[in-house]
mmCIF file of C-alpha atoms and ligand atoms in Angstrom:
data_model
loop_
_atom_site.group_PDB
_atom_site.id
_atom_site.type_symbol
_atom_site.label_atom_id
_atom_site.label_comp_id
_atom_site.label_asym_id
_atom_site.label_seq_id
_atom_site.Cartn_x
_atom_site.Cartn_y
_atom_site.Cartn_z
ATOM 1 C CA MET A 750 62.010 136.244 91.463
ATOM 2 C CA ALA A 751 59.116 136.312 89.032
ATOM 3 C CA LYS A 752 59.739 137.875 85.681
ATOM 4 C CA SER A 753 57.037 139.799 83.875
ATOM 5 C CA PRO A 754 56.630 140.977 80.291
ATOM 6 C CA GLU A 755 58.266 144.154 79.101
ATOM 7 C CA VAL A 756 56.502 147.415 79.805
ATOM 8 C CA LYS A 757 56.608 150.102 77.129
ATOM 9 C CA LEU A 758 56.757 153.631 78.488
ATOM 10 C CA ALA A 759 56.730 156.847 76.448
ATOM 11 C CA VAL A 760 57.674 160.281 77.742
ATOM 12 C CA PHE A 761 55.775 163.245 76.338
ATOM 13 C CA GLY A 762 55.898 166.992 76.848
ATOM 14 C CA ARG A 763 56.944 170.210 75.166
ATOM 15 C CA ALA A 764 60.565 170.475 73.984
ATOM 16 C CA GLY A 765 62.814 171.748 76.753
ATOM 17 C CA VAL A 766 60.808 170.536 79.776
ATOM 18 C CA GLY A 767 63.555 168.053 80.663
ATOM 19 C CA LYS A 768 62.291 164.733 79.279
ATOM 20 C CA SER A 769 65.748 163.551 78.267
ATOM 21 C CA ALA A 770 67.284 164.757 81.531
ATOM 22 C CA LEU A 771 64.619 162.828 83.492
ATOM 23 C CA VAL A 772 65.081 159.636 81.506
ATOM 24 C CA VAL A 773 68.862 159.830 81.793
ATOM 25 C CA ARG A 774 68.545 160.560 85.507
ATOM 26 C CA PHE A 775 66.306 157.539 85.944
ATOM 27 C CA LEU A 776 68.607 155.247 83.965
ATOM 28 C CA THR A 777 72.008 156.444 85.188
ATOM 29 C CA ARG A 778 71.272 158.417 88.378
ATOM 30 C CA ARG A 779 73.198 161.248 86.821
ATOM 31 C CA PHE A 780 72.243 164.583 85.398
ATOM 32 C CA ILE A 781 73.385 165.516 81.916
ATOM 33 C CA TRP A 782 73.073 169.260 81.332
ATOM 34 C CA GLU A 783 72.865 169.359 77.581
ATOM 35 C CA TYR A 784 71.119 166.763 75.550
ATOM 36 C CA ASP A 785 70.380 167.018 71.838
ATOM 37 C CA PRO A 786 66.820 168.414 71.867
ATOM 38 C CA THR A 787 65.914 166.927 68.493
ATOM 39 C CA LEU A 788 66.977 163.444 69.506
ATOM 40 C CA GLU A 789 64.429 160.730 70.023
ATOM 41 C CA SER A 790 65.749 157.611 71.719
ATOM 42 C CA THR A 791 64.590 154.366 73.210
ATOM 43 C CA TYR A 792 66.277 152.714 76.132
ATOM 44 C CA ARG A 793 65.962 149.327 77.767
ATOM 45 C CA HIS A 794 66.032 149.097 81.511
ATOM 46 C CA GLN A 795 65.306 146.636 84.298
ATOM 47 C CA ALA A 796 64.233 147.600 87.766
ATOM 48 C CA ASN A 797 63.244 145.800 90.886
ATOM 49 C CA ILE A 798 59.755 147.007 91.718
ATOM 50 C CA ASP A 799 57.881 145.490 94.657
ATOM 51 C CA ASP A 800 60.158 142.430 94.552
ATOM 52 C CA GLU A 801 59.617 141.792 90.901
ATOM 53 C CA VAL A 802 62.028 142.345 88.059
ATOM 54 C CA VAL A 803 60.317 144.617 85.581
ATOM 55 C CA ALA A 804 61.815 145.045 82.145
ATOM 56 C CA MET A 805 60.930 148.237 80.408
ATOM 57 C CA GLU A 806 61.500 150.014 77.179
ATOM 58 C CA ILE A 807 61.455 153.783 77.430
ATOM 59 C CA LEU A 808 60.799 156.094 74.516
ATOM 60 C CA ASP A 809 62.110 159.600 75.052
ATOM 61 C CA THR A 810 60.245 161.664 72.472
ATOM 62 C CA ALA A 811 61.652 164.930 71.132
ATOM 63 C CA GLY A 812 58.473 166.902 71.802
ATOM 64 C CA GLN A 813 58.427 168.423 68.323
ATOM 65 C CA GLU A 814 56.629 165.595 66.540
ATOM 66 C CA ASP A 815 53.688 166.166 64.255
ATOM 67 C CA ILE A 816 50.344 164.683 65.178
ATOM 68 C CA GLN A 817 50.830 161.461 63.183
ATOM 69 C CA GLN A 818 54.133 160.760 64.903
ATOM 70 C CA LYS A 819 52.590 161.514 68.297
ATOM 71 C CA GLU A 820 49.734 159.134 67.602
ATOM 72 C CA SER A 821 52.071 156.391 66.531
ATOM 73 C CA HIS A 822 54.143 156.803 69.716
ATOM 74 C CA MET A 823 50.931 156.659 71.707
ATOM 75 C CA ARG A 824 49.823 153.469 70.003
ATOM 76 C CA TRP A 825 53.221 151.960 70.788
ATOM 77 C CA GLY A 826 53.209 152.750 74.502
ATOM 78 C CA ASP A 827 51.527 150.968 77.404
ATOM 79 C CA GLY A 828 52.077 153.815 79.851
ATOM 80 C CA PHE A 829 52.911 157.491 79.614
ATOM 81 C CA VAL A 830 54.789 160.152 81.481
ATOM 82 C CA ILE A 831 53.561 163.639 80.631
ATOM 83 C CA VAL A 832 56.109 166.223 81.671
ATOM 84 C CA TYR A 833 55.812 169.969 82.059
ATOM 85 C CA ASP A 834 58.282 172.516 83.361
ATOM 86 C CA ILE A 835 57.137 174.404 86.472
ATOM 87 C CA THR A 836 58.884 177.523 85.105
ATOM 88 C CA ASP A 837 57.044 177.340 81.766
ATOM 89 C CA ARG A 838 53.295 177.846 81.914
ATOM 90 C CA GLY A 839 52.972 177.094 78.209
ATOM 91 C CA SER A 840 54.330 173.601 78.821
ATOM 92 C CA PHE A 841 51.655 173.081 81.493
ATOM 93 C CA GLU A 842 48.967 174.180 79.058
ATOM 94 C CA GLU A 843 50.129 171.518 76.615
ATOM 95 C CA VAL A 844 49.392 168.718 79.094
ATOM 96 C CA ALA A 845 45.605 168.577 78.692
ATOM 97 C CA PRO A 846 45.705 168.411 74.869
ATOM 98 C CA LEU A 847 48.256 165.581 75.075
ATOM 99 C CA ARG A 848 46.004 163.734 77.481
ATOM 100 C CA SER A 849 43.019 164.184 75.144
ATOM 101 C CA LEU A 850 44.977 162.827 72.218
ATOM 102 C CA LEU A 851 46.031 159.848 74.349
ATOM 103 C CA GLU A 852 42.454 159.112 75.334
ATOM 104 C CA GLU A 853 41.432 159.285 71.693
ATOM 105 C CA VAL A 854 44.235 157.030 70.459
ATOM 106 C CA LYS A 855 43.945 154.452 73.250
ATOM 107 C CA ARG A 856 40.160 154.385 73.436
ATOM 108 C CA PRO A 857 38.224 152.881 75.157
ATOM 109 C CA LYS A 858 40.516 151.968 78.056
ATOM 110 C CA ASN A 859 41.733 154.605 80.473
ATOM 111 C CA VAL A 860 45.405 155.071 79.960
ATOM 112 C CA PRO A 861 48.135 154.448 82.565
ATOM 113 C CA LEU A 862 49.654 157.855 83.092
ATOM 114 C CA VAL A 863 51.743 159.934 85.483
ATOM 115 C CA LEU A 864 52.072 163.700 85.471
ATOM 116 C CA VAL A 865 55.470 165.193 86.244
ATOM 117 C CA GLY A 866 56.216 168.843 86.976
ATOM 118 C CA ASN A 867 59.962 169.086 86.400
ATOM 119 C CA LYS A 868 62.616 171.673 87.396
ATOM 120 C CA SER A 869 61.407 172.048 90.981
ATOM 121 C CA ASP A 870 64.917 173.284 91.816
ATOM 122 C CA LEU A 871 64.008 176.513 89.980
ATOM 123 C CA ASP A 872 61.372 177.555 92.497
ATOM 124 C CA HIS A 873 62.337 181.247 92.154
ATOM 125 C CA ALA A 874 61.218 181.126 88.514
ATOM 126 C CA ARG A 875 58.069 179.106 89.132
ATOM 127 C CA GLN A 876 55.061 179.842 86.912
ATOM 128 C CA VAL A 877 52.902 176.845 87.818
ATOM 129 C CA GLY A 878 51.851 176.248 91.419
ATOM 130 C CA THR A 879 52.078 172.821 93.007
ATOM 131 C CA GLU A 880 48.304 172.891 93.660
ATOM 132 C CA GLU A 881 47.663 173.487 89.961
ATOM 133 C CA GLY A 882 49.619 170.359 89.098
ATOM 134 C CA GLU A 883 47.789 168.412 91.792
ATOM 135 C CA ARG A 884 44.436 169.611 90.529
ATOM 136 C CA LEU A 885 45.211 168.694 86.930
ATOM 137 C CA ALA A 886 46.420 165.238 87.981
ATOM 138 C CA ALA A 887 43.212 164.732 89.971
ATOM 139 C CA GLU A 888 41.173 165.648 86.888
ATOM 140 C CA MET A 889 43.183 163.161 84.859
ATOM 141 C CA ALA A 890 42.951 160.561 87.670
ATOM 142 C CA CYS A 891 46.685 159.990 87.687
ATOM 143 C CA ALA A 892 49.625 160.267 90.063
ATOM 144 C CA PHE A 893 51.508 163.559 90.259
ATOM 145 C CA TYR A 894 55.146 164.268 91.062
ATOM 146 C CA GLU A 895 57.032 167.499 91.244
ATOM 147 C CA CYS A 896 60.689 166.770 90.788
ATOM 148 C CA SER A 897 63.999 167.922 89.498
ATOM 149 C CA ALA A 898 66.125 165.951 87.075
ATOM 150 C CA CYS A 899 69.185 167.772 88.398
ATOM 151 C CA ALA A 900 68.524 167.722 92.171
ATOM 152 C CA ASN A 901 66.274 164.636 92.374
ATOM 153 C CA GLU A 902 65.670 164.907 96.080
ATOM 154 C CA GLY A 903 64.326 161.704 97.585
ATOM 155 C CA GLY A 904 64.586 159.797 94.314
ATOM 156 C CA THR A 905 61.279 161.199 93.080
ATOM 157 C CA VAL A 906 62.198 160.631 89.449
ATOM 158 C CA ALA A 907 62.526 156.859 89.901
ATOM 159 C CA GLU A 908 59.382 156.841 92.028
ATOM 160 C CA ALA A 909 57.405 158.363 89.150
ATOM 161 C CA PHE A 910 58.642 155.751 86.671
ATOM 162 C CA HIS A 911 58.068 152.898 89.130
ATOM 163 C CA GLU A 912 54.546 154.058 89.872
ATOM 164 C CA LEU A 913 53.823 154.161 86.162
ATOM 165 C CA CYS A 914 55.064 150.563 85.791
ATOM 166 C CA ARG A 915 52.775 149.518 88.628
ATOM 167 C CA GLU A 916 49.885 151.322 86.979
ATOM 168 C CA VAL A 917 50.519 149.554 83.660
ATOM 169 C CA ARG A 918 50.686 146.169 85.326
ATOM 170 C CA ARG A 919 47.473 146.729 87.251
ATOM 171 C CA ARG A 920 45.558 147.096 83.961
HETATM 172 P P1 LIG B 2471 63.671 167.811 76.568
HETATM 173 O O1 LIG B 2471 63.652 168.628 75.320
HETATM 174 O O2 LIG B 2471 62.316 167.753 77.193
HETATM 175 O O3 LIG B 2471 64.277 166.454 76.385
HETATM 176 O O4 LIG B 2471 64.575 168.611 77.638
HETATM 177 P P2 LIG B 2471 66.107 168.354 78.033
HETATM 178 O O5 LIG B 2471 66.244 167.163 78.889
HETATM 179 O O6 LIG B 2471 66.943 168.426 76.805
HETATM 180 O O7 LIG B 2471 66.357 169.634 78.974
HETATM 181 C C1 LIG B 2471 66.170 170.954 78.460
HETATM 182 C C2 LIG B 2471 66.998 171.919 79.280
HETATM 183 O O8 LIG B 2471 66.507 171.977 80.602
HETATM 184 C C3 LIG B 2471 68.476 171.531 79.386
HETATM 185 O O9 LIG B 2471 69.241 172.709 79.337
HETATM 186 C C4 LIG B 2471 68.578 170.884 80.749
HETATM 187 O O10 LIG B 2471 69.853 171.044 81.309
HETATM 188 C C5 LIG B 2471 67.522 171.649 81.539
HETATM 189 N N1 LIG B 2471 66.919 170.851 82.620
HETATM 190 C C6 LIG B 2471 66.348 169.636 82.504
HETATM 191 N N2 LIG B 2471 65.866 169.222 83.686
HETATM 192 C C7 LIG B 2471 66.155 170.193 84.579
HETATM 193 C C8 LIG B 2471 65.908 170.350 85.983
HETATM 194 O O11 LIG B 2471 65.310 169.523 86.677
HETATM 195 N N3 LIG B 2471 66.364 171.514 86.537
HETATM 196 C C9 LIG B 2471 67.023 172.464 85.826
HETATM 197 N N4 LIG B 2471 67.443 173.547 86.473
HETATM 198 N N5 LIG B 2471 67.261 172.344 84.510
HETATM 199 C C10 LIG B 2471 66.825 171.227 83.892
HETATM 200 MG MG1 LIG B 2472 64.991 165.521 74.703
#
């Protein structure tokens, strides 16, 4: 099987949206309820995507970084997951500013990106409609997934990361 260069992925979004839970779910197929919210970690992972072994490095940001730290994470990454929490409208409102900063930092190329609305298991507490997520993703010209790090029906979490890898490698 062909081997390709390592893909650097960074996960952004307000603290508490479930970035760490999503990354851990993707890497271990398990859900960890409590994860140190101030922790920033990088992980190495290999996945078989479309019959190719793709090596990736994943940066799970804390979501409390100042602008300089955000910019430096953005310069580091090749592709980005922006996460919001469907039960937290404020986290959804932070998506567009993050995208703008990305576009500024990575100019002039358009940036490989996926938008993830997490915590879809908490539908009773939903504050952001699925259509709103879809609309925002269409504006940002990126793929959109609603998912749940704890339920992960249909393996949507892995699908989001795999699609991002594909997007990076298409550029
Ligand atoms: P981060 O700050 O973005 O890394 O968020 P964490 O991964 O630390 O998650 C914040 C909180 O949300 C924790 O209490 C998690 O257990 C919870 N959480 C994360 N993902 C989900 C999910 O999909 N569903 C539910 N119900 N809770 C989640
Ligand atoms: Mg975290």
